[in-house]
Amino acid sequence: MVLRLAILLIFSGRTAVLAQNSRPPAGQMSAAEILDMHVAATGTLEAWRALQTVDAYGSFYFGAFNSSGDFHFYYKVPESDVFQLDMTSHGQTSVGHNGETPFSNHAGEETRAINGVTVLSLEEGWIALTESAFDRRYARIDLAGTTKINGKCAYALQFTPRVGDAQVRYYDCRSFLMIRMDSTQRMPLEKGSPELVYKVQTDFSAYGEFGGIKFPRQINATASAGDLVLEIHEVHINRPVSDSVFQKK
């Protein structure tokens, strides 16, 4: 999670090891340099070093922009997180990690995806915003090049995990804030049938400062079936978070 942070990674030069095979074109920044700038853009070194927990909450909507429920995201150093989706008239679905062990919980009707956007992809987006220990989760981070997102230049970095599918994160060439992430989603169909594999695009915008660290105030996740919009109301840094939220129920 950038937590505790890639700071320990980036400022010790370990991102350079992860990006060792991604030599940029002449005059272009390396993956390690982009991550250095991203860390500096999102908060002070002191704020990242002091970070122990993240407690974020807000609401989400889709379709005709009717309010559809609330969400919570919790993180606790060094490696525990959970994304909780409370959908009106359906119940709560949550996915997360207790250390390195993934888990999921359901209270009421299970909601695996909305408009094709999975709860897992929403968790992945928040992990990307609070990522740390890149050397443990990722085999390598490569600079794929530059592109235009909403008319602005963005660096594209490919994150290849030790387990699972690669994802691409896009960083604004001027602000170095993460503005988009493309991830692969896998949805099991009927037993014995091939799983459905597709891309989810997640956009991050309207960054604001919370406790010395910047997070987006809006997240827009898009799959083939439509959009899902998260409005972030508040992000609390270092507020006590019970270990019970990271337990399998």
XYZ file of C-alpha atoms in Angstrom:
249
model
C 0.000 0.000 0.000
C 2.004 3.510 -0.783
C 1.932 3.096 2.969
C 4.709 3.231 5.317
C 5.652 3.392 2.288
C 7.066 2.796 -0.949
C 8.909 5.461 0.930
C 11.019 2.758 2.448
C 11.241 1.327 -1.036
C 11.670 4.407 -3.114
C 13.938 6.397 -0.897
C 16.174 3.360 -0.452
C 16.351 2.905 -4.221
C 14.542 -0.440 -4.273
C 12.092 0.657 -6.949
C 15.091 0.981 -9.224
C 15.606 -2.776 -8.822
C 11.976 -3.467 -9.703
C 12.230 -1.263 -12.770
C 15.691 -2.412 -13.834
C 14.520 -3.803 -17.168
C 12.443 -0.787 -18.184
C 14.863 1.651 -19.778
C 12.950 4.725 -20.993
C 13.591 6.478 -24.317
C 16.231 9.195 -24.239
C 15.058 12.148 -22.188
C 12.176 10.250 -20.572
C 11.882 9.471 -16.855
C 12.399 5.947 -15.529
C 9.748 3.994 -13.627
C 11.677 4.502 -10.378
C 11.864 8.271 -10.917
C 8.137 8.463 -11.656
C 7.349 6.611 -8.428
C 9.710 8.930 -6.534
C 7.777 11.931 -7.858
C 4.443 10.254 -7.129
C 5.373 9.758 -3.474
C 6.475 13.373 -3.157
C 3.240 14.555 -4.818
C 0.931 12.649 -2.480
C 2.419 13.596 0.878
C 5.452 14.463 2.922
C 7.988 11.847 3.910
C 7.066 12.446 7.552
C 3.362 11.858 6.876
C 4.013 8.569 5.085
C 6.430 7.361 7.763
C 3.887 8.124 10.483
C 1.003 6.399 8.695
C -0.389 3.384 10.533
C -4.030 3.177 9.415
C -6.421 4.474 6.762
C -10.185 4.669 7.339
C -12.046 5.969 4.266
C -15.774 6.128 3.654
C -18.262 7.511 1.169
C -21.211 6.671 -1.076
C -21.615 5.117 -4.508
C -24.109 5.286 -7.339
C -24.630 3.897 -10.821
C -27.228 3.804 -13.590
C -29.373 6.923 -13.457
C -27.154 8.372 -10.701
C -29.442 7.334 -7.895
C -27.668 6.813 -4.580
C -27.151 3.100 -4.199
C -25.283 2.682 -0.937
C -22.162 3.343 1.066
C -18.651 1.965 1.275
C -15.767 1.752 3.733
C -12.104 1.000 3.127
C -9.777 0.132 5.997
C -6.029 -0.388 5.958
C -3.619 -1.253 8.758
C 0.139 -1.683 8.539
C 1.792 -3.739 7.411
C -0.475 -5.685 5.023
C -4.141 -5.790 6.100
C -6.996 -4.169 4.181
C -10.718 -4.569 3.499
C -13.216 -2.912 1.154
C -16.825 -3.043 2.395
C -19.744 -2.340 0.049
C -23.150 -1.700 1.683
C -25.737 -1.846 -1.078
C -29.221 -0.576 -0.291
C -31.713 -3.446 0.142
C -29.022 -6.039 -0.563
C -26.636 -6.133 2.404
C -22.875 -5.903 2.821
C -20.179 -7.555 0.742
C -16.534 -7.186 1.721
C -13.205 -8.397 0.328
C -9.775 -7.926 1.808
C -6.547 -9.337 3.152
C -5.555 -10.291 6.685
C -1.828 -10.008 6.223
C -1.215 -11.955 3.020
C -4.359 -14.098 3.414
C -7.335 -13.017 1.249
C -10.861 -13.260 2.669
C -14.435 -12.257 1.865
C -17.552 -11.745 3.988
C -21.235 -11.404 3.122
C -24.171 -10.196 5.216
C -27.431 -10.494 3.304
C -27.366 -10.877 -0.469
C -23.879 -11.207 -1.971
C -22.911 -8.503 -4.478
C -19.941 -9.640 -6.533
C -20.198 -6.928 -9.204
C -22.206 -3.856 -10.196
C -22.381 -3.025 -13.905
C -19.500 -5.460 -14.354
C -17.326 -3.635 -11.806
C -16.357 -6.206 -9.175
C -15.965 -5.486 -5.483
C -12.492 -6.974 -5.880
C -11.577 -4.325 -8.475
C -12.694 -1.588 -6.081
C -10.448 -3.045 -3.398
C -7.581 -3.155 -5.912
C -8.070 0.535 -6.629
C -7.744 1.443 -2.966
C -4.726 -0.807 -2.548
C -3.108 1.056 -5.449
C -3.738 4.363 -3.647
C -2.117 3.078 -0.438
C 0.465 0.676 -1.850
C 3.551 -0.383 0.068
C 6.106 -3.174 -0.073
C 6.313 -3.289 -3.865
C 9.171 -5.769 -3.538
C 6.826 -8.312 -1.934
C 3.811 -8.038 -4.225
C 5.443 -7.263 -7.574
C 8.054 -9.116 -9.580
C 8.701 -5.993 -11.638
C 7.408 -2.522 -12.502
C 8.016 -1.366 -16.070
C 7.551 1.935 -17.856
C 5.275 1.117 -20.790
C 5.474 4.638 -22.245
C 3.349 7.791 -22.282
C -0.209 8.370 -23.444
C -2.979 10.958 -23.346
C -5.732 10.729 -20.726
C -8.447 13.370 -20.946
C -6.106 15.386 -23.150
C -3.231 15.329 -20.649
C 0.093 13.511 -20.788
C 0.366 10.461 -18.526
C 3.111 7.933 -17.797
C 1.947 4.310 -18.001
C 3.591 1.888 -15.572
C 2.912 -1.833 -15.773
C 2.853 -3.580 -12.381
C 3.488 -7.315 -12.699
C 2.591 -9.112 -9.450
C 4.241 -12.278 -8.225
C 0.772 -13.851 -8.311
C -2.117 -12.822 -10.563
C -2.640 -10.531 -13.529
C -0.615 -7.431 -14.376
C -2.218 -4.003 -14.148
C -1.333 -0.643 -15.665
C -1.343 2.544 -13.597
C -1.225 5.989 -15.187
C 0.460 9.001 -13.559
C -0.086 12.592 -14.674
C 3.132 13.897 -16.263
C 2.910 17.176 -14.329
C 1.270 16.411 -10.981
C 2.484 12.761 -10.761
C -0.824 11.784 -9.157
C -2.288 8.451 -10.226
C -5.220 9.261 -12.503
C -6.169 5.861 -13.945
C -5.679 2.132 -13.463
C -6.505 -0.699 -15.865
C -6.965 -4.103 -14.242
C -8.060 -7.548 -15.398
C -11.161 -9.037 -13.804
C -12.102 -12.707 -13.804
C -15.690 -13.710 -13.124
C -16.582 -17.397 -12.755
C -19.655 -18.432 -14.721
C -21.478 -21.727 -14.465
C -19.578 -24.703 -13.100
C -17.487 -26.245 -15.852
C -17.671 -23.127 -18.050
C -14.707 -20.865 -18.854
C -14.469 -17.796 -16.631
C -15.314 -14.379 -18.019
C -12.177 -12.216 -18.394
C -12.383 -8.479 -19.085
C -10.857 -5.080 -18.264
C -12.005 -2.631 -15.598
C -10.870 0.976 -15.999
C -10.706 2.990 -12.779
C -10.275 6.785 -12.871
C -9.165 8.843 -9.855
C -9.909 12.565 -9.677
C -10.429 15.657 -7.494
C -7.573 14.885 -5.097
C -7.703 16.436 -1.658
C -5.441 16.342 1.395
C -6.430 14.201 4.376
C -4.103 14.203 7.354
C -1.132 15.270 5.243
C -1.691 12.688 2.464
C -3.609 13.179 -0.796
C -6.437 10.884 -1.867
C -9.010 11.313 -4.646
C -12.480 12.563 -3.766
C -14.015 10.682 -6.687
C -13.387 7.254 -8.197
C -15.114 6.203 -11.430
C -14.869 2.513 -12.325
C -15.977 1.379 -15.781
C -16.540 -2.079 -17.253
C -18.374 -3.161 -20.405
C -21.764 -2.997 -18.665
C -21.428 0.583 -17.383
C -20.009 2.862 -14.700
C -19.851 2.806 -10.925
C -19.011 6.082 -9.169
C -17.593 6.403 -5.664
C -17.764 9.744 -3.866
C -15.242 9.894 -1.021
C -16.597 11.875 1.940
C -13.688 11.520 4.357
C -10.367 9.773 4.828
C -9.105 9.430 8.388
C -5.398 8.827 8.877
C -4.167 6.964 11.979
C -7.590 6.613 13.552
C -7.772 3.344 15.561
C -8.984 0.425 13.423
C -9.972 -2.830 15.121
C -8.278 -6.020 13.942
C -11.759 -7.577 13.801
C -12.559 -5.819 10.497
C -9.854 -7.936 8.837
C -11.277 -11.251 10.000
C -13.232 -13.853 8.081
C -16.721 -13.982 9.616
